[in-house]
Short mmCIF file of C-alpha atoms and ligand atoms in Angstrom, two decimals:
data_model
loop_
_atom_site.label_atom_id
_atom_site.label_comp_id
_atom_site.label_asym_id
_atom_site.label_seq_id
_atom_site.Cartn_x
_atom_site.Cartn_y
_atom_site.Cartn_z
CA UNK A 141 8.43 26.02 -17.38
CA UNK A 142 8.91 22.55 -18.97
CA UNK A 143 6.36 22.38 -22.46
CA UNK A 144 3.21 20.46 -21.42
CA UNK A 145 1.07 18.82 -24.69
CA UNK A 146 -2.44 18.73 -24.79
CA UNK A 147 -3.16 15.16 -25.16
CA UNK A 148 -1.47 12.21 -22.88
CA UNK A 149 -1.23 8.53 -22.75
CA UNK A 150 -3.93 7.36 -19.95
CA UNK A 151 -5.42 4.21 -18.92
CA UNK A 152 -9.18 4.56 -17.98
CA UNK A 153 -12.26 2.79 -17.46
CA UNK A 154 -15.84 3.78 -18.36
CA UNK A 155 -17.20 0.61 -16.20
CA UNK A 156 -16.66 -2.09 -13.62
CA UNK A 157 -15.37 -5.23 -14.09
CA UNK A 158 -12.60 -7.89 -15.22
CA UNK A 159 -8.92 -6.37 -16.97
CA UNK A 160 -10.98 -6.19 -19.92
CA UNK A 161 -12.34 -2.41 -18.55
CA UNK A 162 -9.07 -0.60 -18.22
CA UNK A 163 -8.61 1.12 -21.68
CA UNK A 164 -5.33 2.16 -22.52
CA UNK A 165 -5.31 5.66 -24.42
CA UNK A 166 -3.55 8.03 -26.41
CA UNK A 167 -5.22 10.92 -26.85
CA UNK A 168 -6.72 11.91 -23.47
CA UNK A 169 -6.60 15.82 -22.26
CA UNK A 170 -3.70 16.50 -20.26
CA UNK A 171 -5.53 17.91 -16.77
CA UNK A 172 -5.08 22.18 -15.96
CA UNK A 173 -3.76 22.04 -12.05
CA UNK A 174 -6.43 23.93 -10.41
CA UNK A 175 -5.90 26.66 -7.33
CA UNK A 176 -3.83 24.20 -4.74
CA UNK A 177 -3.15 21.90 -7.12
CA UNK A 178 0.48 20.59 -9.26
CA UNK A 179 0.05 19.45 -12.40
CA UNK A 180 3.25 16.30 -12.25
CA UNK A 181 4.59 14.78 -15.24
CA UNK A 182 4.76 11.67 -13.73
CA UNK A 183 7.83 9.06 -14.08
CA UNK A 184 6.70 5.86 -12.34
CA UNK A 185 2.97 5.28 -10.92
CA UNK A 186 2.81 2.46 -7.98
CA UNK A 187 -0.19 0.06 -8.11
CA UNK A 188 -2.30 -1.01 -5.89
CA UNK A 189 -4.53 -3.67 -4.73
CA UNK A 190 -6.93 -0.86 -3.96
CA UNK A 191 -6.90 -0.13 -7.35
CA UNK A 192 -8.33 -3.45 -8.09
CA UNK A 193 -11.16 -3.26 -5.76
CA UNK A 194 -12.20 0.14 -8.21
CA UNK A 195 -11.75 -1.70 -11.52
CA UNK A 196 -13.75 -4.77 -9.67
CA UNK A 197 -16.70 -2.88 -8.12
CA UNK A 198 -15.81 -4.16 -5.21
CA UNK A 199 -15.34 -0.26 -4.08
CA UNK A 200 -18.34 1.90 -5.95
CA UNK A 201 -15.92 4.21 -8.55
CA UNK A 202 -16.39 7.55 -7.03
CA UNK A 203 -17.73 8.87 -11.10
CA UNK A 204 -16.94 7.52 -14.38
CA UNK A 205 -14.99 7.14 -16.52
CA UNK A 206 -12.45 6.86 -14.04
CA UNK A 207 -8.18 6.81 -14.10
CA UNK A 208 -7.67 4.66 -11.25
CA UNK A 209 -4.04 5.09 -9.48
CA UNK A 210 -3.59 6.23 -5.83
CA UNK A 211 0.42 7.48 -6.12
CA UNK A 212 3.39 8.21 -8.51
CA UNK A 213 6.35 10.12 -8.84
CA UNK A 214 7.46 12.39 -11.27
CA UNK A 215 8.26 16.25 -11.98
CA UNK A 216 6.22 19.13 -11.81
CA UNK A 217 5.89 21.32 -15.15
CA UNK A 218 2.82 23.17 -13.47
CA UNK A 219 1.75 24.74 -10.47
CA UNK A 220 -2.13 26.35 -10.18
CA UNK A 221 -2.08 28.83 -8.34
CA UNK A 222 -2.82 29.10 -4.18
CA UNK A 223 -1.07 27.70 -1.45
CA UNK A 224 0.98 24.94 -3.10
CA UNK A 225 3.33 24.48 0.17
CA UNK A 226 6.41 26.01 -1.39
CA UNK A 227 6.11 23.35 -4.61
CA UNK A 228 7.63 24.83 -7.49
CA UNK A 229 8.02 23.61 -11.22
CA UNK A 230 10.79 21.01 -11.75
CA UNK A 231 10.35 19.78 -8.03
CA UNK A 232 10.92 15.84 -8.25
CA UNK A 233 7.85 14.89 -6.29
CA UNK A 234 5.84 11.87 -5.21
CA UNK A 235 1.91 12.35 -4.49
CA UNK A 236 -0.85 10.35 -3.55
CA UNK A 237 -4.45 11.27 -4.25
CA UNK A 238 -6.23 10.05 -7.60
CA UNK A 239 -5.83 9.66 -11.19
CA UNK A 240 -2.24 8.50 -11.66
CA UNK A 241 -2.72 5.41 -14.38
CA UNK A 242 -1.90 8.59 -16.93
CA UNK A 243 1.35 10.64 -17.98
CA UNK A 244 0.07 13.98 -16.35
CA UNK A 245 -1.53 14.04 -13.20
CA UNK A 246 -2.97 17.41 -11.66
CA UNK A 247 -2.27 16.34 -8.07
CA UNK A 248 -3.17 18.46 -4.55
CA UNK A 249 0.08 20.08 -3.43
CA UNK A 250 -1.34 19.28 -0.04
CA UNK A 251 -0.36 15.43 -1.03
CA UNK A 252 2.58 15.73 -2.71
CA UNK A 253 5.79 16.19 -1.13
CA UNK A 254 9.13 16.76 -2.51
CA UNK A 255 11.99 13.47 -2.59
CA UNK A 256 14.63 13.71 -0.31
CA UNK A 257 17.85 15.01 -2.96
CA UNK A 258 19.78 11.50 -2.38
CA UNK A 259 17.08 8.89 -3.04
CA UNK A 260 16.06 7.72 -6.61
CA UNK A 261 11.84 9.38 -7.48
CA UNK A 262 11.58 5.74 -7.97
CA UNK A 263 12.02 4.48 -4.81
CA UNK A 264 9.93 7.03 -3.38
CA UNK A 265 7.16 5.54 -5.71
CA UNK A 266 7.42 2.03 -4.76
CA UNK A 267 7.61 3.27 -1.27
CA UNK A 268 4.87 5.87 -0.73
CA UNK A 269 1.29 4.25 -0.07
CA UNK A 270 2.55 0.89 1.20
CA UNK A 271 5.16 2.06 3.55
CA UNK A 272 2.76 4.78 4.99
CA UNK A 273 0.51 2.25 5.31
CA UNK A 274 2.92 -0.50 7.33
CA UNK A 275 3.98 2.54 9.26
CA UNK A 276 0.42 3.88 10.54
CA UNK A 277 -0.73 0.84 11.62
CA UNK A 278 2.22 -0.05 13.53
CA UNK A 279 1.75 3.46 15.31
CA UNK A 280 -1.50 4.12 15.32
CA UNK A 281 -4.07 1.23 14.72
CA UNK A 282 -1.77 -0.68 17.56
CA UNK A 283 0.99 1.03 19.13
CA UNK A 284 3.79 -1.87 18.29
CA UNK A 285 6.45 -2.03 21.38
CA UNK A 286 9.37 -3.88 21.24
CA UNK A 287 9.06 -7.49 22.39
CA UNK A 288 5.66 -7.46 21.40
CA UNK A 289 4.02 -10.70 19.56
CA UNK A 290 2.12 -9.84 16.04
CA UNK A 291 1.37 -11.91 13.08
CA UNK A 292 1.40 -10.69 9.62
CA UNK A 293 -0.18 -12.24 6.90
CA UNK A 294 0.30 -12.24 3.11
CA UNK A 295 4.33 -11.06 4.65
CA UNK A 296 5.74 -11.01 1.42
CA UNK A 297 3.32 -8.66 -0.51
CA UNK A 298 4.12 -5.10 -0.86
CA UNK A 299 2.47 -3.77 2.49
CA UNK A 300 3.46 -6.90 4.23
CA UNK A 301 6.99 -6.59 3.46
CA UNK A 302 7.20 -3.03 5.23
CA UNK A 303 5.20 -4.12 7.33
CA UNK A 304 8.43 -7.10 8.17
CA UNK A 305 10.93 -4.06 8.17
CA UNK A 306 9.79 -1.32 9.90
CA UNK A 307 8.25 -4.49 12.89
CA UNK A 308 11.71 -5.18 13.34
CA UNK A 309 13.02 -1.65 13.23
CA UNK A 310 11.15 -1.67 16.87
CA UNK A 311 12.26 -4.60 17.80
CA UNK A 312 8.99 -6.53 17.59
CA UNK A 313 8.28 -10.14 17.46
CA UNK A 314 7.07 -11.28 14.10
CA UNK A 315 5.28 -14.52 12.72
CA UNK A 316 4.75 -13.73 9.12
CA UNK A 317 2.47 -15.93 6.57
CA UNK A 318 2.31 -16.22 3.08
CA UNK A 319 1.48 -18.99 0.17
CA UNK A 320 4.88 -20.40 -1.01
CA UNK A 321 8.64 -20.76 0.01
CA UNK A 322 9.90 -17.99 -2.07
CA UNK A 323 7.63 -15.80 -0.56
CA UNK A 324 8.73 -17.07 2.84
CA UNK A 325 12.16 -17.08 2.50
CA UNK A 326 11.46 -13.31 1.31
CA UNK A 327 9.70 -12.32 4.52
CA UNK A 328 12.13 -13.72 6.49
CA UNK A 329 14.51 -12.19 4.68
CA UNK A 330 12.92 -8.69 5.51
CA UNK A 331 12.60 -9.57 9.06
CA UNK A 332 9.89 -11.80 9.92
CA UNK A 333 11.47 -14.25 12.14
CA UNK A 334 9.23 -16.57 12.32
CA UNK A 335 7.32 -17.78 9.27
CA UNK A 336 4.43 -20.08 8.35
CA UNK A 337 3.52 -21.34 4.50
CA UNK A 338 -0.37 -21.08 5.03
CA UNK A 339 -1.72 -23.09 2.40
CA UNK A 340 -0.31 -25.83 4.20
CA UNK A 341 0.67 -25.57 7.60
CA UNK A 342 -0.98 -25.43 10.87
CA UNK A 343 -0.89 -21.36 11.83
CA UNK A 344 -3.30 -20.99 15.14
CA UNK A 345 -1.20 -24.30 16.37
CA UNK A 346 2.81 -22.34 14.93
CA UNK A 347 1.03 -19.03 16.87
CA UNK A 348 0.07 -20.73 19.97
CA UNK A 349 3.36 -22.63 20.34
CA UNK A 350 5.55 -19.99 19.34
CA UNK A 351 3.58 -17.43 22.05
CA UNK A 352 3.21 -19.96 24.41
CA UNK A 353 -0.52 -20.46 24.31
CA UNK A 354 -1.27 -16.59 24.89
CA UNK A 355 -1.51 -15.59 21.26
CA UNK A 356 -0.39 -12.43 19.35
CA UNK A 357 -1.17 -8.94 20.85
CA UNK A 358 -1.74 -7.68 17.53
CA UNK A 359 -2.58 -9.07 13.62
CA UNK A 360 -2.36 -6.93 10.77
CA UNK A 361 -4.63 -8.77 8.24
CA UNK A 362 -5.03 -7.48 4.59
CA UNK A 363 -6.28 -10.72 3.40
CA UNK A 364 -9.71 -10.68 4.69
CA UNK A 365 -12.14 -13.21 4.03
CA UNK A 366 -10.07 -16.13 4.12
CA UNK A 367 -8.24 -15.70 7.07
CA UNK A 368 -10.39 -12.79 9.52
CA UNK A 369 -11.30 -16.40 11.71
CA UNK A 370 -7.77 -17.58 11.95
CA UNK A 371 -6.71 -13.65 12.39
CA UNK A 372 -9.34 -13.51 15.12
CA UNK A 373 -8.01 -16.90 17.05
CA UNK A 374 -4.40 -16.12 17.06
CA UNK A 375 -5.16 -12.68 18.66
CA UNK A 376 -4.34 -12.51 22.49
CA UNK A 377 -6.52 -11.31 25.29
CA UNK A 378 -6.66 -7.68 24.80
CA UNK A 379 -5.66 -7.84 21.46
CA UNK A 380 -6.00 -6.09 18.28
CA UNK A 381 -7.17 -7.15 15.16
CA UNK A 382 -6.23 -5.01 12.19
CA UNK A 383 -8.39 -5.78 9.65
CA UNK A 384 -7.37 -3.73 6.91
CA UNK A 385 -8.03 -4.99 3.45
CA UNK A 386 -9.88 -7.31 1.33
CA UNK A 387 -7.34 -9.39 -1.02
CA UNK A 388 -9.21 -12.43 -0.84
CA UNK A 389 -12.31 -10.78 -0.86
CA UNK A 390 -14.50 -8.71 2.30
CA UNK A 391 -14.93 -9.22 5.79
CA UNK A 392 -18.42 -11.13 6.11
CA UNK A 393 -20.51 -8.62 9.23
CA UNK A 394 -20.16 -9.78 12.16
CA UNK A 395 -21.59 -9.71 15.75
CA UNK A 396 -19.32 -7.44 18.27
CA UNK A 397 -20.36 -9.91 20.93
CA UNK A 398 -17.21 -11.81 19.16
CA UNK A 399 -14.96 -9.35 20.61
CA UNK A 400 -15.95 -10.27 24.31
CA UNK A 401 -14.26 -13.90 24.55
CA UNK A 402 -10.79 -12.15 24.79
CA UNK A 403 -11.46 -8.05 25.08
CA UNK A 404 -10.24 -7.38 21.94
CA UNK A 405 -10.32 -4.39 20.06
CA UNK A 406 -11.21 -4.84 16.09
CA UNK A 407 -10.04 -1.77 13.69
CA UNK A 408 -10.76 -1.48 9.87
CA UNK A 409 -7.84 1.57 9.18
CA UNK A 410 -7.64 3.09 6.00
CA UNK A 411 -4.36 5.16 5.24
CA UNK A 412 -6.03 8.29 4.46
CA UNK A 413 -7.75 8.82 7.58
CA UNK A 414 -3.92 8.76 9.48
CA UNK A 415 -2.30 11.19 6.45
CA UNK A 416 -5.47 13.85 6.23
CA UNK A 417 -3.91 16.77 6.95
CA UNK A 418 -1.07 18.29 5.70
CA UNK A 419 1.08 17.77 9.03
CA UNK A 420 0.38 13.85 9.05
CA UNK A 421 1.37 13.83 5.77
CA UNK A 422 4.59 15.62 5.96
CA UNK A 423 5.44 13.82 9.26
CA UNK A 424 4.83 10.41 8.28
CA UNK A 425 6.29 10.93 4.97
CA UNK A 426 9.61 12.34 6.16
CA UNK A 427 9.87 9.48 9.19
CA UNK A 428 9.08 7.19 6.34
CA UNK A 429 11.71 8.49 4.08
CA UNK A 430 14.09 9.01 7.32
CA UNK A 431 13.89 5.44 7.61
CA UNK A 432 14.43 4.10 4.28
CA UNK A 433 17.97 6.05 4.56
CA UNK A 434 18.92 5.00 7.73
CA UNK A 435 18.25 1.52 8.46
CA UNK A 436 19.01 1.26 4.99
CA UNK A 437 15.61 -0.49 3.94
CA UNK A 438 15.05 -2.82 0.89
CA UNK A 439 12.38 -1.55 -1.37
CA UNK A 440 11.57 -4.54 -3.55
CA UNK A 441 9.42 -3.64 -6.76
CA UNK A 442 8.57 -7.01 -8.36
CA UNK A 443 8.19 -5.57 -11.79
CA UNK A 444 8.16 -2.57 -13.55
CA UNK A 445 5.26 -3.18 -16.37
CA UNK A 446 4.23 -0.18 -19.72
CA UNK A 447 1.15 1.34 -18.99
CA UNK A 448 -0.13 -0.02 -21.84
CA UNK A 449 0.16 -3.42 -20.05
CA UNK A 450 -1.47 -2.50 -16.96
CA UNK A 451 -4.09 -5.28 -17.21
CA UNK A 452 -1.19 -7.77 -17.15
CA UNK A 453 -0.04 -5.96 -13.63
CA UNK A 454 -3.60 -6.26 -12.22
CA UNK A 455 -4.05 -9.91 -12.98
CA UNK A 456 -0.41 -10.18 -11.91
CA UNK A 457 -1.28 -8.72 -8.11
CA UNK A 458 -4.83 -10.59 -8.25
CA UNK A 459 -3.33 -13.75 -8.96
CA UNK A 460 -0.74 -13.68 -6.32
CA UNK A 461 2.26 -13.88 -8.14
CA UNK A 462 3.71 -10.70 -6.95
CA UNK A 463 5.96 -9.92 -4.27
CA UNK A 464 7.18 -6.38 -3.23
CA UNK A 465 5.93 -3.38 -5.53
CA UNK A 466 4.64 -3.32 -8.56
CA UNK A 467 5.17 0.07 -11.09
CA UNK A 468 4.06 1.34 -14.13
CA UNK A 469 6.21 2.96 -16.07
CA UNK A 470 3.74 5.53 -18.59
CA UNK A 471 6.79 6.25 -21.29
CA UNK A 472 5.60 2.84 -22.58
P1 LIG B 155 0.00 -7.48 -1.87
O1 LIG B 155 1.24 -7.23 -2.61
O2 LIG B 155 0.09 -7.82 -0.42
O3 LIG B 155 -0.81 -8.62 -2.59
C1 LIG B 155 -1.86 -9.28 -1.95
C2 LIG B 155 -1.38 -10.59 -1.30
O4 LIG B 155 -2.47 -11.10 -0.55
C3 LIG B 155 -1.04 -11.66 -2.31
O5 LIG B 155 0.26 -11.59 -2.82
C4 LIG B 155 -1.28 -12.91 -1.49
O6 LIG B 155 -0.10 -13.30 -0.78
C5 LIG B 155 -2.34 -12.49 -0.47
N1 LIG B 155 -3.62 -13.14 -0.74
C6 LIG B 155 -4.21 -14.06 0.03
N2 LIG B 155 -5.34 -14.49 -0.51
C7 LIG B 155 -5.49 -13.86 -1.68
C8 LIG B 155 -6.47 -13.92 -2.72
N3 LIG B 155 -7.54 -14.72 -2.65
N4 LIG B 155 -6.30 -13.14 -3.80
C9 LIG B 155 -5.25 -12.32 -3.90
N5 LIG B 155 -4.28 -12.22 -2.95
C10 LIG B 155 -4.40 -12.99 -1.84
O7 LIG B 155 -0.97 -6.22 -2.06
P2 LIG B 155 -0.89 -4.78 -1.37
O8 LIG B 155 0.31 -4.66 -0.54
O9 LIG B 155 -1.17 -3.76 -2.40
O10 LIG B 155 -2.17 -4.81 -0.42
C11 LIG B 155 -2.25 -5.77 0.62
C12 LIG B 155 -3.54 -5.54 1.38
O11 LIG B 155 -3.43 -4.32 2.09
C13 LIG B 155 -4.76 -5.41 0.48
O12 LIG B 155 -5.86 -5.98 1.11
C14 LIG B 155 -4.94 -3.92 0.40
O13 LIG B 155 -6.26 -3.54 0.12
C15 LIG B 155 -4.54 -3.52 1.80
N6 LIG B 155 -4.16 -2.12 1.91
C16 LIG B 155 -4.93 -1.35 2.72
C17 LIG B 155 -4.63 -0.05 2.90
C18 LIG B 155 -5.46 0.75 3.84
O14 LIG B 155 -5.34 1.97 3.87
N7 LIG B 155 -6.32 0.13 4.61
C19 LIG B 155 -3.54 0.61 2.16
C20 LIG B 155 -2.74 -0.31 1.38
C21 LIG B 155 -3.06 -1.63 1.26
P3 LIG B 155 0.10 -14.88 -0.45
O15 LIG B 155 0.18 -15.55 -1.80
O16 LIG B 155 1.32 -14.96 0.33
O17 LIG B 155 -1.15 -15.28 0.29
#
């Protein structure tokens, strides 16, 4: 069993707010893995725009002070006891649950799943809760088929970008957006075929010509505010609109008689409602990881930023300068 200290370097944050709130730490307690849980030394820690809406408010902190972080990889030097689904100590792992801005992380076995021998922990990091998240909704919130017509917006961001991949692993039909060239030649690059710059071109009009006036059977929108309208005219009749984040800020409520003009079906999906048990984990996972390895996909991390300069990663990802994954590496 590897030596575990009793104090860690940890980023947390006894209040809401700006970057100002996350506090970068030395000395906090190293967690004891309870019964089902792993206690990982963790290598790399993915962020998360999620994480932003904690740190914001936007998303009541579940208790304070908090460690935000949704996923990492890493080693375990610590199991605690119960069913820990065959997890042993020095398993390279990635998990997703909470508390990962930290060096040690006591993490449910039930959400942490061992990385296939051949692929680097750090891929599996940068892929874990975006590329689950592109793959459920392209299999659960709408069933994508080949041929189909679905727009994607913010393409080039970390979900979006899986989002590009695995749509053209089935063959799909894709008309991607995002804010500047590089970030459409990017998504294009990753499979969107067609692609429109929207802070300056027309998209309903690109959509409607490009689907010859019947619109797209599905949108996966996790920009929100700004663009739910547009999302909701590009949509085709008996579409469905995947509303499933807030980037530019929340969906205002609206009146389901809006759904009527073209029978469509609206969905607000979060990830851990498709992964809750233990077998949706483990399936999705491995089909995740199964793809990655055989259509060979690109797993882009932007930047790999010291814990200690987390704030700089969060204004980074709120200021849309990001494309692709962003890590934290917690040895710095
Ligand atoms: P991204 O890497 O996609 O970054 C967000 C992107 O959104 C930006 O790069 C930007 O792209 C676009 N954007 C548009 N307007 C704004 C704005 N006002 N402020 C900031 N960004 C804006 O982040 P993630 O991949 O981490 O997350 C993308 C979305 O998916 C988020 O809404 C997130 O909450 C959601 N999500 C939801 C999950 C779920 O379970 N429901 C799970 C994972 C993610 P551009 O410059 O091209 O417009």
């Amino acid at each position: 069993m590897a030596s575990v200290p009793d104090k860690m370097k940890g980023v947390i944050m006894e209040k809401a707010g700006g970057t100002e709130v996350l506090q970068y730490k030395t000395d906090l307690p190293v967690p004891t893995p309870k019964e089902g849980q792993v206690l990982v030394k963790n290598d790399f820690i993915g962020v998360n725009f999620i994480d932003t809406y904690f740190r914001s408010g936007l998303y009541p902190a579940p208790s304070l002070p908090l460690i935000l972080g949704r996923e990492a990889c890493g080693s375990i030097v610590k199991t605690g006891g119960g069913d820990t689904y065959g997890l042993q100590d020095g398993d390279k792992v990635v998990w997703m649950a909470e508390g990962a801005y930290a060096e040690y992380t006591a993490a449910p076995a039930a959400k942490t799943i061992k990385v296939p021998k051949d692929m680097d922990a750090k891929i599996g990091a940068a892929a874990l809760l975006q590329g689950l998240t592109a793959l459920t909704l392209i299999r659960e919130a709408h069933h994508v088929n080949k041929g189909d017509w679905v727009l994607v917006h913010a393409a080039a961001g970390g979900t979006g970008l899986w989002l590009c991949q695995l749509l053209k692993a089935v063959g799909a039909n894709i008309i991607g957006t995002a804010s500047t060239q590089e970030k459409v030649d990017l998504a294009t690059k990753a499979g969107a075929a067609h692609m429109i710059n929207y802070s300056k071109d027309d998209v309903k009009a690109k959509v409607m010509e490009l689907t010859k006036d019947q619109g797209c059977i599905a949108v996966f929108d996790g920009v929100g505010k700004s663009t739910f309208d547009l999302s909701m005219d590009c949509l085709a009749r008996k579409g469905s609109m995947i509303s499933f984040g807030n980037a530019s800020g929340a969906v205002p409520p609206l009146t389901i008689a809006r759904l009527s003009a073209k029978n469509a079906r609206l969905m607000r999906p979060t990830l851990f409602g498709y992964i809750a048990t233990r077998e949706e984990f483990e399936k999705y996972t491995n089909e995740l990881f199964e793809f990655i390895q055989k259509d060979k996909l690109d797993v882009r991390i932007h930047k790999t930023y010291p814990l200690s300069e987390v704030a700089t990663a969060h204004e980074d990802l709120e200021g849309r300068r990001t494309t692709g994954k962003l890590l934290l590496d917690p040895s710095k």
